[in-house]
Coordinates of C-alpha atoms in Angstrom, one line a residue:
Chain A
X1 CA 40.0 38.7 15.5
X2 CA 42.2 38.1 12.5
X3 CA 39.6 37.3 9.9
X4 CA 41.0 39.7 7.4
X5 CA 44.5 38.4 7.9
X6 CA 43.8 35.0 6.3
X7 CA 43.1 35.2 2.6
X8 CA 40.2 33.0 1.5
X9 CA 42.3 30.9 -0.9
X10 CA 44.9 30.0 1.8
X11 CA 45.3 26.3 2.1
X12 CA 45.0 26.4 5.9
X13 CA 41.6 27.9 5.8
X14 CA 40.1 25.5 3.2
X15 CA 40.4 22.6 5.5
X16 CA 37.7 23.5 8.1
X17 CA 34.9 24.2 5.5
X18 CA 35.5 20.8 3.8
X19 CA 35.2 19.2 7.2
X20 CA 32.1 21.1 8.0
X21 CA 30.5 20.2 4.7
X22 CA 31.2 16.5 5.2
X23 CA 29.8 16.6 8.7
X24 CA 26.7 18.3 7.4
X25 CA 26.4 15.7 4.7
X26 CA 26.7 12.9 7.3
X27 CA 23.9 14.5 9.3
X28 CA 21.5 14.6 6.4
X29 CA 19.9 11.2 7.0
X30 CA 19.4 12.1 10.7
X31 CA 17.6 15.4 9.8
X32 CA 15.5 13.5 7.3
X33 CA 14.5 10.9 9.9
X34 CA 14.1 13.2 12.9
X35 CA 10.5 14.4 12.6
X36 CA 9.0 11.1 11.6
X37 CA 10.9 9.0 14.0
X38 CA 10.2 11.5 16.8
X39 CA 6.5 11.2 16.0
X40 CA 6.7 7.4 16.3
X41 CA 8.7 7.6 19.5
X42 CA 6.3 9.9 21.1
X43 CA 3.0 8.5 19.8
X44 CA 3.9 4.8 19.3
X45 CA 6.7 3.8 21.7
X46 CA 5.9 6.1 24.6
X47 CA 2.2 5.0 24.7
X48 CA 3.4 1.4 25.0
X49 CA 5.4 2.4 28.0
X50 CA 2.3 4.2 29.5
X51 CA 0.2 1.1 28.8
X52 CA 2.7 -1.1 30.5
X53 CA 2.6 1.1 33.5
X54 CA -1.2 1.2 33.4
X55 CA -1.2 -2.6 33.4
X56 CA 0.6 -2.9 36.7
X57 CA -1.6 -0.3 38.4
X58 CA -4.3 -0.9 40.9
X59 CA -7.1 1.3 42.2
X60 CA -10.4 2.5 41.0
X61 CA -11.7 5.3 38.8
X62 CA -13.0 7.3 41.8
X63 CA -9.9 7.0 43.9
X64 CA -7.4 7.1 41.1
X65 CA -4.9 4.4 39.9
X66 CA -1.5 3.9 41.4
X67 CA 1.5 1.9 40.1
X68 CA 1.7 -1.0 42.6
X69 CA 3.6 -3.5 40.3
X70 CA 0.6 -5.8 40.6
X71 CA 1.4 -8.4 37.9
X72 CA -1.5 -10.5 39.1
X73 CA -3.7 -8.5 36.8
X74 CA -2.2 -10.4 33.8
X75 CA -2.9 -13.8 35.3
X76 CA -6.5 -12.8 36.3
X77 CA -7.2 -11.2 33.0
X78 CA -5.9 -14.2 31.1
X79 CA -7.8 -16.8 33.1
X80 CA -11.0 -14.9 33.0
X81 CA -10.9 -14.2 29.2
X82 CA -9.0 -17.1 27.7
X83 CA -12.2 -18.3 25.9
X84 CA -12.3 -15.0 24.1
X85 CA -8.6 -15.3 23.3
X86 CA -9.1 -18.8 21.9
X87 CA -12.1 -17.7 19.9
X88 CA -10.3 -14.7 18.4
X89 CA -7.4 -16.9 17.3
X90 CA -9.9 -19.5 15.9
X91 CA -12.0 -17.0 14.0
X92 CA -9.0 -15.1 12.7
X93 CA -7.3 -18.4 11.7
X94 CA -10.4 -19.6 9.9
X95 CA -10.9 -16.3 8.2
X96 CA -7.2 -16.3 7.1
X97 CA -7.5 -19.8 5.7
X98 CA -10.7 -18.9 3.8
X99 CA -9.0 -15.7 2.5
X100 CA -6.2 -17.7 1.1
X101 CA -8.5 -20.3 -0.4
X102 CA -10.8 -17.6 -2.0
X103 CA -8.1 -15.1 -2.8
X104 CA -5.6 -17.3 -4.5
X105 CA -7.7 -18.1 -7.6
X106 CA -8.6 -14.5 -8.0
X107 CA -5.0 -13.3 -7.7
X108 CA -4.0 -16.1 -10.1
X109 CA -6.7 -15.1 -12.6
X110 CA -5.6 -11.4 -12.5
X111 CA -1.9 -12.3 -12.8
X112 CA -2.0 -14.9 -15.6
X113 CA -5.4 -15.1 -17.3
X114 CA -7.0 -11.7 -17.3
X115 CA -5.3 -10.2 -20.3
X116 CA -6.8 -6.8 -21.1
X117 CA -9.3 -7.1 -18.2
X118 CA -6.4 -7.1 -15.7
X119 CA -6.6 -3.4 -14.8
X120 CA -10.4 -3.5 -14.4
X121 CA -10.2 -6.5 -12.0
X122 CA -7.5 -4.8 -10.0
X123 CA -9.6 -1.7 -9.7
X124 CA -12.5 -3.8 -8.5
X125 CA -10.3 -5.3 -5.8
X126 CA -8.9 -2.0 -4.6
X127 CA -12.1 0.2 -4.9
X128 CA -13.7 -1.3 -1.7
X129 CA -10.8 0.2 0.2
X130 CA -12.4 3.6 -0.5
X131 CA -16.0 2.8 0.5
X132 CA -16.3 2.9 4.3
X133 CA -15.8 -0.7 5.5
X134 CA -18.4 -0.2 8.2
X135 CA -21.1 0.5 5.6
X136 CA -20.1 -2.6 3.7
X137 CA -20.1 -4.7 6.9
X138 CA -23.6 -3.5 7.7
X139 CA -24.6 -4.6 4.2
X140 CA -23.9 -8.2 5.3
X141 CA -26.7 -7.8 7.8
X142 CA -29.0 -7.5 4.8
X143 CA -27.4 -10.3 2.8
X144 CA -27.5 -12.8 5.7
X145 CA -30.9 -11.7 7.0
X146 CA -33.1 -14.4 8.5
X147 CA -35.3 -15.9 5.8
X148 CA -33.4 -14.0 3.1
X149 CA -32.5 -15.6 -0.2
X150 CA -28.9 -16.4 0.8
X151 CA -29.9 -18.2 3.9
X152 CA -32.6 -20.1 2.0
X153 CA -30.1 -21.3 -0.6
X154 CA -27.6 -22.3 2.0
X155 CA -30.3 -24.2 3.9
X156 CA -31.6 -26.0 0.8
X157 CA -28.2 -27.3 -0.3
X158 CA -27.6 -28.6 3.2
X159 CA -24.7 -26.2 3.9
X160 CA -26.3 -25.1 7.2
X161 CA -26.6 -28.7 8.3
X162 CA -22.8 -29.0 8.0
X163 CA -22.0 -25.7 9.7
X164 CA -24.4 -26.3 12.6
X165 CA -22.8 -29.8 13.0
X166 CA -19.5 -27.9 13.2
X167 CA -21.0 -25.5 15.7
X168 CA -20.8 -22.6 13.4
X169 CA -24.5 -21.9 13.0
X170 CA -27.7 -22.7 14.9
X171 CA -30.9 -23.9 13.2
X172 CA -31.6 -22.0 10.0
X173 CA -30.0 -18.7 11.2
X174 CA -26.7 -17.3 10.0
X175 CA -26.8 -13.8 11.5
X176 CA -25.6 -13.7 15.1
X177 CA -23.6 -16.9 14.7
X178 CA -19.9 -17.6 14.4
X179 CA -20.4 -18.2 10.6
X180 CA -21.6 -14.6 10.1
X181 CA -18.6 -13.3 12.0
X182 CA -16.1 -15.4 10.1
X183 CA -17.8 -14.4 6.8
X184 CA -17.5 -10.8 7.7
X185 CA -13.8 -11.1 8.7
X186 CA -13.0 -13.0 5.5
X187 CA -14.7 -10.3 3.4
X188 CA -13.1 -7.4 5.3
X189 CA -9.5 -8.7 4.9
X190 CA -9.7 -10.4 1.4
X191 CA -8.0 -7.4 -0.4
X192 CA -5.1 -7.6 2.1
X193 CA -4.6 -11.2 0.9
X194 CA -5.2 -10.7 -2.8
X195 CA -2.8 -7.8 -3.4
X196 CA 0.4 -9.4 -2.0
X197 CA -0.5 -12.7 -3.7
X198 CA -1.0 -10.9 -7.0
X199 CA 2.3 -8.9 -6.7
X200 CA 4.3 -12.1 -6.1
X201 CA 2.5 -14.1 -8.8
X202 CA 2.9 -11.3 -11.3
X203 CA 6.7 -11.5 -10.8
X204 CA 6.8 -15.1 -11.9
X205 CA 8.3 -15.7 -15.3
X206 CA 5.7 -17.5 -17.3
X207 CA 8.4 -19.3 -19.3
X208 CA 9.0 -21.4 -16.2
X209 CA 5.4 -22.7 -16.6
X210 CA 6.2 -23.5 -20.3
X211 CA 9.4 -25.2 -19.3
X212 CA 7.6 -27.4 -16.7
X213 CA 5.1 -28.3 -19.4
X214 CA 7.8 -29.2 -21.8
X215 CA 9.1 -31.6 -19.2
X216 CA 5.7 -33.3 -19.2
X217 CA 4.5 -31.9 -15.9
X218 CA 0.7 -31.9 -15.7
X219 CA -1.0 -28.5 -14.9
X220 CA -1.6 -29.6 -11.3
X221 CA 2.1 -30.6 -10.9
X222 CA 3.2 -27.3 -12.4
X223 CA 1.2 -25.5 -9.9
X224 CA 2.4 -27.6 -6.9
X225 CA 6.1 -27.6 -7.8
X226 CA 6.6 -24.3 -9.6
X227 CA 3.9 -21.7 -9.2
X228 CA 2.9 -22.2 -5.5
X229 CA 6.5 -22.3 -4.1
X230 CA 7.4 -19.1 -6.1
X231 CA 4.4 -17.4 -4.7
X232 CA 5.4 -18.1 -1.1
X233 CA 6.4 -14.5 -0.2
X234 CA 2.9 -13.4 -1.2
X235 CA 1.3 -16.2 0.8
X236 CA 3.3 -15.3 3.9
X237 CA 2.7 -11.6 3.8
X238 CA -0.9 -12.1 2.8
X239 CA -1.6 -14.4 5.7
X240 CA 0.1 -12.0 8.1
X241 CA -1.8 -9.0 6.8
X242 CA -5.0 -10.9 7.2
X243 CA -4.4 -12.7 10.5
X244 CA -2.9 -9.8 12.6
X245 CA -5.7 -7.3 12.1
X246 CA -8.4 -10.0 12.2
X247 CA -7.2 -11.2 15.6
X248 CA -7.8 -7.8 17.2
X249 CA -11.0 -6.9 15.3
X250 CA -14.2 -6.3 17.2
X251 CA -16.3 -4.7 14.5
X252 CA -17.5 -7.9 12.8
X253 CA -18.2 -9.7 16.1
X254 CA -20.2 -6.7 17.3
X255 CA -22.2 -6.0 14.1
X256 CA -22.7 -9.6 12.8
X257 CA -22.4 -11.7 15.9
X258 CA -23.9 -12.1 19.3
X259 CA -22.7 -12.2 22.9
X260 CA -21.6 -15.8 22.3
X261 CA -19.2 -14.6 19.5
X262 CA -17.4 -11.9 21.5
X263 CA -13.7 -11.8 20.5
X264 CA -10.9 -10.4 22.6
X265 CA -11.1 -7.1 20.8
X266 CA -14.7 -6.7 22.1
X267 CA -13.5 -7.3 25.6
X268 CA -10.6 -4.8 25.4
X269 CA -12.9 -2.2 23.9
X270 CA -15.5 -2.5 26.6
X271 CA -13.0 -2.7 29.4
X272 CA -11.4 0.5 28.1
X273 CA -14.4 2.5 27.0
X274 CA -17.4 1.2 29.1
X275 CA -16.2 -0.6 32.2
X276 CA -13.2 1.7 32.6
X277 CA -11.1 -1.0 34.3
X278 CA -7.9 0.4 32.7
X279 CA -5.4 -2.1 34.3
X280 CA -7.2 -5.2 33.1
X281 CA -7.7 -3.6 29.6
X282 CA -4.0 -2.8 29.4
X283 CA -3.0 -6.2 30.5
X284 CA -5.4 -7.9 28.0
X285 CA -4.0 -5.7 25.2
X286 CA -0.4 -6.7 26.0
X287 CA -1.3 -10.4 26.2
X288 CA -2.9 -10.1 22.7
X289 CA 0.2 -8.4 21.4
X290 CA 2.5 -11.0 22.9
X291 CA 0.5 -13.9 21.5
X292 CA 0.4 -12.3 18.0
X293 CA 4.1 -11.4 18.0
X294 CA 5.1 -14.9 19.1
X295 CA 2.8 -16.6 16.6
X296 CA 4.0 -14.4 13.8
X297 CA 7.7 -15.0 14.7
X298 CA 7.3 -18.8 14.7
X299 CA 5.3 -18.6 11.5
X300 CA 7.9 -16.5 9.7
X301 CA 10.7 -18.9 10.9
X302 CA 8.8 -21.9 9.6
X303 CA 7.8 -20.3 6.3
X304 CA 11.4 -19.4 5.8
X305 CA 11.0 -16.0 4.3
X306 CA 12.6 -13.7 6.9
X307 CA 13.7 -11.1 4.3
X308 CA 10.0 -10.2 3.7
X309 CA 10.1 -6.7 5.0
Chain B
X1 CA -16.7 -27.2 -25.7
X2 CA -17.4 -30.9 -26.5
X3 CA -17.2 -32.2 -22.9
X4 CA -18.7 -29.9 -20.3
X5 CA -16.6 -31.5 -17.6
X6 CA -13.3 -30.8 -19.4
X7 CA -14.4 -27.3 -20.0
X8 CA -15.2 -26.9 -16.3
X9 CA -11.9 -28.2 -15.3
X10 CA -10.0 -26.0 -17.7
X11 CA -11.8 -22.9 -16.5
X12 CA -11.9 -23.8 -12.8
X13 CA -9.5 -20.9 -11.9
X14 CA -11.5 -18.4 -13.8
X15 CA -14.8 -19.5 -12.3
X16 CA -13.4 -19.6 -8.7
X17 CA -11.7 -16.2 -9.2
X18 CA -14.9 -14.6 -10.5
X19 CA -16.8 -16.2 -7.6
X20 CA -14.4 -14.5 -5.2
X21 CA -14.9 -11.2 -7.0
X22 CA -18.6 -11.6 -6.8
X23 CA -18.3 -12.2 -3.0
X24 CA -16.2 -9.0 -2.8
X25 CA -18.6 -6.8 -4.8
X26 CA -21.9 -8.2 -3.4
X27 CA -22.0 -5.8 -0.4
X28 CA -21.3 -2.8 -2.7
X29 CA -24.2 -3.9 -4.9
X30 CA -26.4 -4.2 -1.8
X31 CA -25.3 -0.7 -0.5
X32 CA -26.1 0.8 -3.9
X33 CA -29.5 -0.9 -4.3
X34 CA -30.5 0.0 -0.7
X35 CA -29.6 3.7 -1.3
X36 CA -32.8 3.7 -3.4
X37 CA -34.9 2.2 -0.6
X38 CA -37.6 3.8 1.3
X39 CA -37.5 1.9 4.6
X40 CA -40.1 1.8 7.3
X41 CA -38.7 2.1 10.8
X42 CA -35.3 3.1 11.9
X43 CA -33.2 0.6 10.0
X44 CA -32.4 0.1 6.4
X45 CA -31.8 -3.6 6.3
X46 CA -35.0 -4.8 4.5
X47 CA -36.2 -3.8 1.1
X48 CA -39.5 -1.8 1.1
X49 CA -40.0 0.4 -2.0
X50 CA -38.0 2.4 -4.6
X51 CA -37.4 6.0 -3.7
X52 CA -35.1 8.8 -4.7
X53 CA -35.6 10.8 -1.5
X54 CA -32.1 10.0 -0.1
X55 CA -30.3 11.0 -3.3
X56 CA -32.2 14.3 -3.5
X57 CA -31.2 15.2 0.0
X58 CA -28.0 13.5 1.0
X59 CA -27.4 15.8 3.9
X60 CA -30.9 15.5 5.3
X61 CA -29.8 13.6 8.3
X62 CA -28.6 15.5 11.4
X63 CA -24.9 15.5 11.9
X64 CA -24.0 13.1 9.1
X65 CA -22.5 15.6 6.6
X66 CA -20.7 17.3 9.5
X67 CA -19.0 14.1 10.4
X68 CA -18.2 13.5 6.8
X69 CA -16.5 16.9 6.4
X70 CA -14.6 16.3 9.7
X71 CA -13.4 12.9 8.4
X72 CA -12.3 14.6 5.1
X73 CA -10.4 17.3 7.0
X74 CA -8.6 14.7 9.3
X75 CA -7.8 12.5 6.3
X76 CA -6.4 15.5 4.3
X77 CA -4.2 16.8 7.2
X78 CA -2.9 13.4 8.2
X79 CA -2.2 12.5 4.6
X80 CA -0.2 15.7 4.2
X81 CA 1.8 15.3 7.3
X82 CA 2.3 11.5 7.1
X83 CA 3.4 11.8 3.4
X84 CA 5.9 14.5 4.1
X85 CA 7.4 12.7 7.2
X86 CA 7.2 9.3 5.6
X87 CA 8.9 10.3 2.3
X88 CA 11.8 11.9 4.2
X89 CA 12.2 8.6 6.2
X90 CA 12.0 6.5 3.1
X91 CA 14.8 8.6 1.4
X92 CA 17.0 8.4 4.4
X93 CA 16.6 4.6 4.6
X94 CA 17.2 3.9 1.0
X95 CA 19.9 6.6 0.1
X96 CA 22.1 6.7 3.2
X97 CA 24.1 4.3 5.3
X98 CA 24.0 5.4 9.0
X99 CA 24.0 3.9 12.4
X100 CA 20.7 2.6 13.9
X101 CA 19.4 1.9 10.4
X102 CA 18.2 -1.5 11.5
X103 CA 16.4 -0.1 14.5
X104 CA 14.7 2.5 12.4
X105 CA 13.5 -0.2 10.0
X106 CA 12.0 -2.2 12.8
X107 CA 10.4 0.8 14.3
X108 CA 8.7 1.6 11.0
X109 CA 7.6 -2.1 10.6
X110 CA 6.2 -2.6 14.1
X111 CA 3.0 -0.5 13.7
X112 CA 2.0 -2.6 10.7
X113 CA 2.8 -5.9 12.5
X114 CA 0.5 -5.2 15.5
X115 CA -3.2 -5.5 15.9
X116 CA -4.7 -2.1 15.5
X117 CA -6.5 -2.3 18.9
X118 CA -3.2 -2.6 20.7
X119 CA -2.0 0.8 19.3
X120 CA -5.4 2.3 19.9
X121 CA -5.5 1.2 23.5
X122 CA -1.9 2.3 24.2
X123 CA -2.5 5.8 22.8
X124 CA -5.6 6.1 25.0
X125 CA -3.4 5.1 27.9
X126 CA -1.0 7.9 27.1
X127 CA -3.7 10.5 26.6
X128 CA -5.5 9.5 29.8
X129 CA -2.3 9.5 31.9
X130 CA -1.3 12.9 30.6
X131 CA -4.7 14.3 31.0
X132 CA -5.0 15.3 27.3
X133 CA -8.5 16.2 26.1
X134 CA -9.7 13.7 23.5
X135 CA -11.0 15.1 20.2
X136 CA -9.8 16.4 16.8
X137 CA -6.1 16.7 17.8
X138 CA -5.8 13.3 19.4
X139 CA -7.5 11.7 16.3
X140 CA -5.2 13.6 14.0
X141 CA -2.1 12.6 16.0
X142 CA -3.1 8.9 16.0
X143 CA -3.9 8.9 12.2
X144 CA -0.5 10.5 11.3
X145 CA 1.1 7.8 13.5
X146 CA -0.3 4.8 11.8
X147 CA -0.3 6.2 8.2
X148 CA 3.4 7.0 8.5
X149 CA 4.6 3.4 8.1
X150 CA 2.4 2.8 5.1
X151 CA 3.8 5.9 3.3
X152 CA 7.4 4.8 4.1
X153 CA 6.7 1.3 2.7
X154 CA 5.2 2.7 -0.5
X155 CA 7.9 5.3 -1.2
X156 CA 10.7 2.9 -0.2
X157 CA 9.5 0.4 -2.8
X158 CA 9.6 3.0 -5.5
X159 CA 13.0 4.6 -4.5
X160 CA 14.6 1.2 -4.3
X161 CA 13.7 0.4 -7.9
X162 CA 15.1 3.8 -9.0
X163 CA 18.3 3.9 -11.0
X164 CA 20.8 6.1 -9.0
X165 CA 22.8 6.7 -12.3
X166 CA 20.0 9.1 -13.4
X167 CA 20.9 11.4 -10.5
X168 CA 24.6 11.0 -11.2
X169 CA 23.9 12.0 -14.8
X170 CA 22.1 15.1 -13.6
X171 CA 25.1 16.0 -11.4
X172 CA 27.5 15.4 -14.2
X173 CA 25.5 17.9 -16.2
X174 CA 26.1 20.4 -13.4
X175 CA 22.7 20.3 -11.7
X176 CA 22.9 21.4 -8.1
X177 CA 21.6 19.2 -5.4
X178 CA 18.3 21.1 -5.2
X179 CA 17.9 21.1 -8.9
X180 CA 18.7 17.3 -9.1
X181 CA 16.1 16.6 -6.4
X182 CA 13.4 18.7 -7.9
X183 CA 13.9 17.9 -11.6
X184 CA 15.0 14.3 -11.4
X185 CA 14.5 12.5 -8.1
X186 CA 11.1 13.9 -7.2
X187 CA 9.4 13.1 -10.6
X188 CA 10.7 9.5 -10.5
X189 CA 9.7 9.0 -6.9
X190 CA 6.3 10.7 -7.5
X191 CA 4.2 7.5 -8.2
X192 CA 5.4 6.0 -5.0
X193 CA 4.7 9.2 -3.0
X194 CA 1.2 9.4 -4.7
X195 CA 0.5 5.7 -3.8
X196 CA 1.5 6.4 -0.2
X197 CA -0.6 9.5 0.0
X198 CA -3.6 7.8 -1.5
X199 CA -3.2 4.8 0.8
X200 CA -2.9 7.0 3.9
X201 CA -5.9 9.1 2.8
X202 CA -8.0 5.9 2.5
X203 CA -6.7 4.4 5.7
X204 CA -7.4 7.6 7.7
X205 CA -10.8 8.3 6.1
X206 CA -12.0 4.8 6.9
X207 CA -10.3 4.2 10.2
X208 CA -12.6 3.1 12.9
X209 CA -10.7 1.2 15.7
X210 CA -8.1 3.8 16.6
X211 CA -10.6 6.6 16.2
X212 CA -13.1 4.8 18.4
X213 CA -10.6 4.8 21.2
X214 CA -9.2 8.3 20.8
X215 CA -12.1 10.5 19.6
X216 CA -13.8 11.3 22.9
X217 CA -17.1 12.9 21.9
X218 CA -15.9 13.9 18.4
X219 CA -17.8 12.1 15.7
X220 CA -16.0 11.2 12.4
X221 CA -17.9 9.5 9.6
X222 CA -17.0 5.9 10.6
X223 CA -18.0 6.8 14.1
X224 CA -21.4 8.1 12.8
X225 CA -22.0 4.9 10.9
X226 CA -21.1 2.8 14.0
X227 CA -23.5 4.8 16.1
X228 CA -26.2 4.5 13.5
X229 CA -25.9 0.7 13.7
X230 CA -27.3 1.1 17.2
X231 CA -29.6 4.1 16.8
X232 CA -30.9 3.5 13.3
X233 CA -29.3 3.7 9.9
X234 CA -30.5 6.5 7.6
X235 CA -30.6 5.7 3.8
X236 CA -28.3 8.6 3.3
X237 CA -25.4 6.4 4.6
X238 CA -25.9 4.2 1.6
X239 CA -25.9 7.2 -0.7
X240 CA -22.5 8.3 0.7
X241 CA -21.2 4.7 0.4
X242 CA -22.3 4.5 -3.2
X243 CA -20.9 7.8 -4.1
X244 CA -17.6 6.9 -2.5
X245 CA -17.3 3.7 -4.5
X246 CA -18.1 5.4 -7.8
X247 CA -15.7 8.3 -7.1
X248 CA -12.9 5.8 -6.1
X249 CA -13.4 3.8 -9.3
X250 CA -13.3 6.9 -11.4
X251 CA -10.2 8.3 -9.7
X252 CA -8.3 5.0 -10.1
X253 CA -9.4 4.6 -13.7
X254 CA -8.4 8.2 -14.4
X255 CA -5.0 7.6 -12.7
X256 CA -4.4 4.6 -14.9
X257 CA -5.3 6.4 -18.0
X258 CA -2.8 9.2 -17.2
X259 CA -0.2 6.5 -16.4
X260 CA -0.9 4.7 -19.7
X261 CA -0.6 7.9 -21.7
X262 CA 2.7 8.8 -20.0
X263 CA 4.0 5.3 -20.8
X264 CA 3.1 5.7 -24.4
X265 CA 4.6 9.3 -24.6
X266 CA 8.0 8.2 -23.4
X267 CA 8.9 4.7 -24.5
X268 CA 11.7 3.1 -22.6

């Protein structure tokens, strides 16, 4: 070894350390990413692979399952449970529309009209996140109870006539009907609509409103031509954040609905945890994922804000 | 206020917005009111009479406080791990150009763009196939997995809006890389990291769907509430729900007060 022969300041020996340092520098992002990405690969991507393999297995719990590439499970699962798929998309879609309808005024109020109340209103929107959502969903059982004040009022103003004509309620009951499930879904996911709406509304320069007013636009026109188009990123991410989780939810259908309101989440849950028919459960879960991903892709294309995330 | 109809039209947004807020707060009001109920029978869905019993003895129900402390432990650990891993990813994504950056971005985004039940079911498929015992560790693994993306999103937003010249200035003043990070970068990124941590704590503490699939016989607080919907809901559940709401409001308000004071202390 000739380590002592080369003086530290020799030009020849300074080259390798510089190279080493720049290599180390180039590796920094990979070291930062490594643990987290490894976690996602092992506990997010790999499970998907396992679920895919489960979905093409056949067998029984007693004799064990074997991969037989039986793709028929997908077709059987879909044809047997398409009513639940349709119902999930219908309920989730209705809840999303209601969230937008209810959430927009509140987000608008907080962004433009709240003044010094703004922080308090925001806290009231966020605080429910910290109370267990199951407890709050159970509270709807009390609110919508048969013969309770809410149902009585809805009955008196003829609201229940309209909803039962729509097939959303039966007689003078609300609990255990589609209306109760949609009401619960809307309630559960409202914050996920309001927060993105608020953050995109808040960014709008209010001088644009004044300018539109100066050009003799009526308030409704200002909203239609200026405010709403500028809030589109919030509308798109809010509807996605509401629709995606709502389509796979089974808590509201279980607690507030009946066997007639079962959503696809309820089916997947009972196939996996009660019936233990793993291949069907895995196939159903992949069909749900495919439907949601396709719908979301089409929606984002049409809404035209691909640079959302 | 000459014409009530004009007044109504002018304040339509305020009325509709406050209506939505009432809709959002109503269940919390019901939870609070019913925490003072003295129900007959197993369920606490109908009002009987005023009672302070549940508040005097919040842990008087078998297994409830045990599940609560288990949920707190899981939430704390998953917040700690997810925040550390997520913050590192966020810095890598914002501060460095490297190959596979797009792929990493999509990998982070996917867990948020998927119905929770799909992830829950696929994790169960993994654990079943590998013969892993379901329980504390599988819950923790799952929670860290889904909290990670939210931490990355929160920290990324903050680091993106950070002025890189502040760090350059620190380096110009002969701060080493570690010193720059600890004295300049970290304090500026702190609100984003705190937001990510708070979010993942809330998500983990409240998670039901993924826990339901991967908990085995282990009972977290949401699992306890779910079970009680079948077996009977003790009033103490409402006490815990009320306390959580009050604590959350106080924590958020305190956070904002600290933030406001900071803003006043160092005017930009």
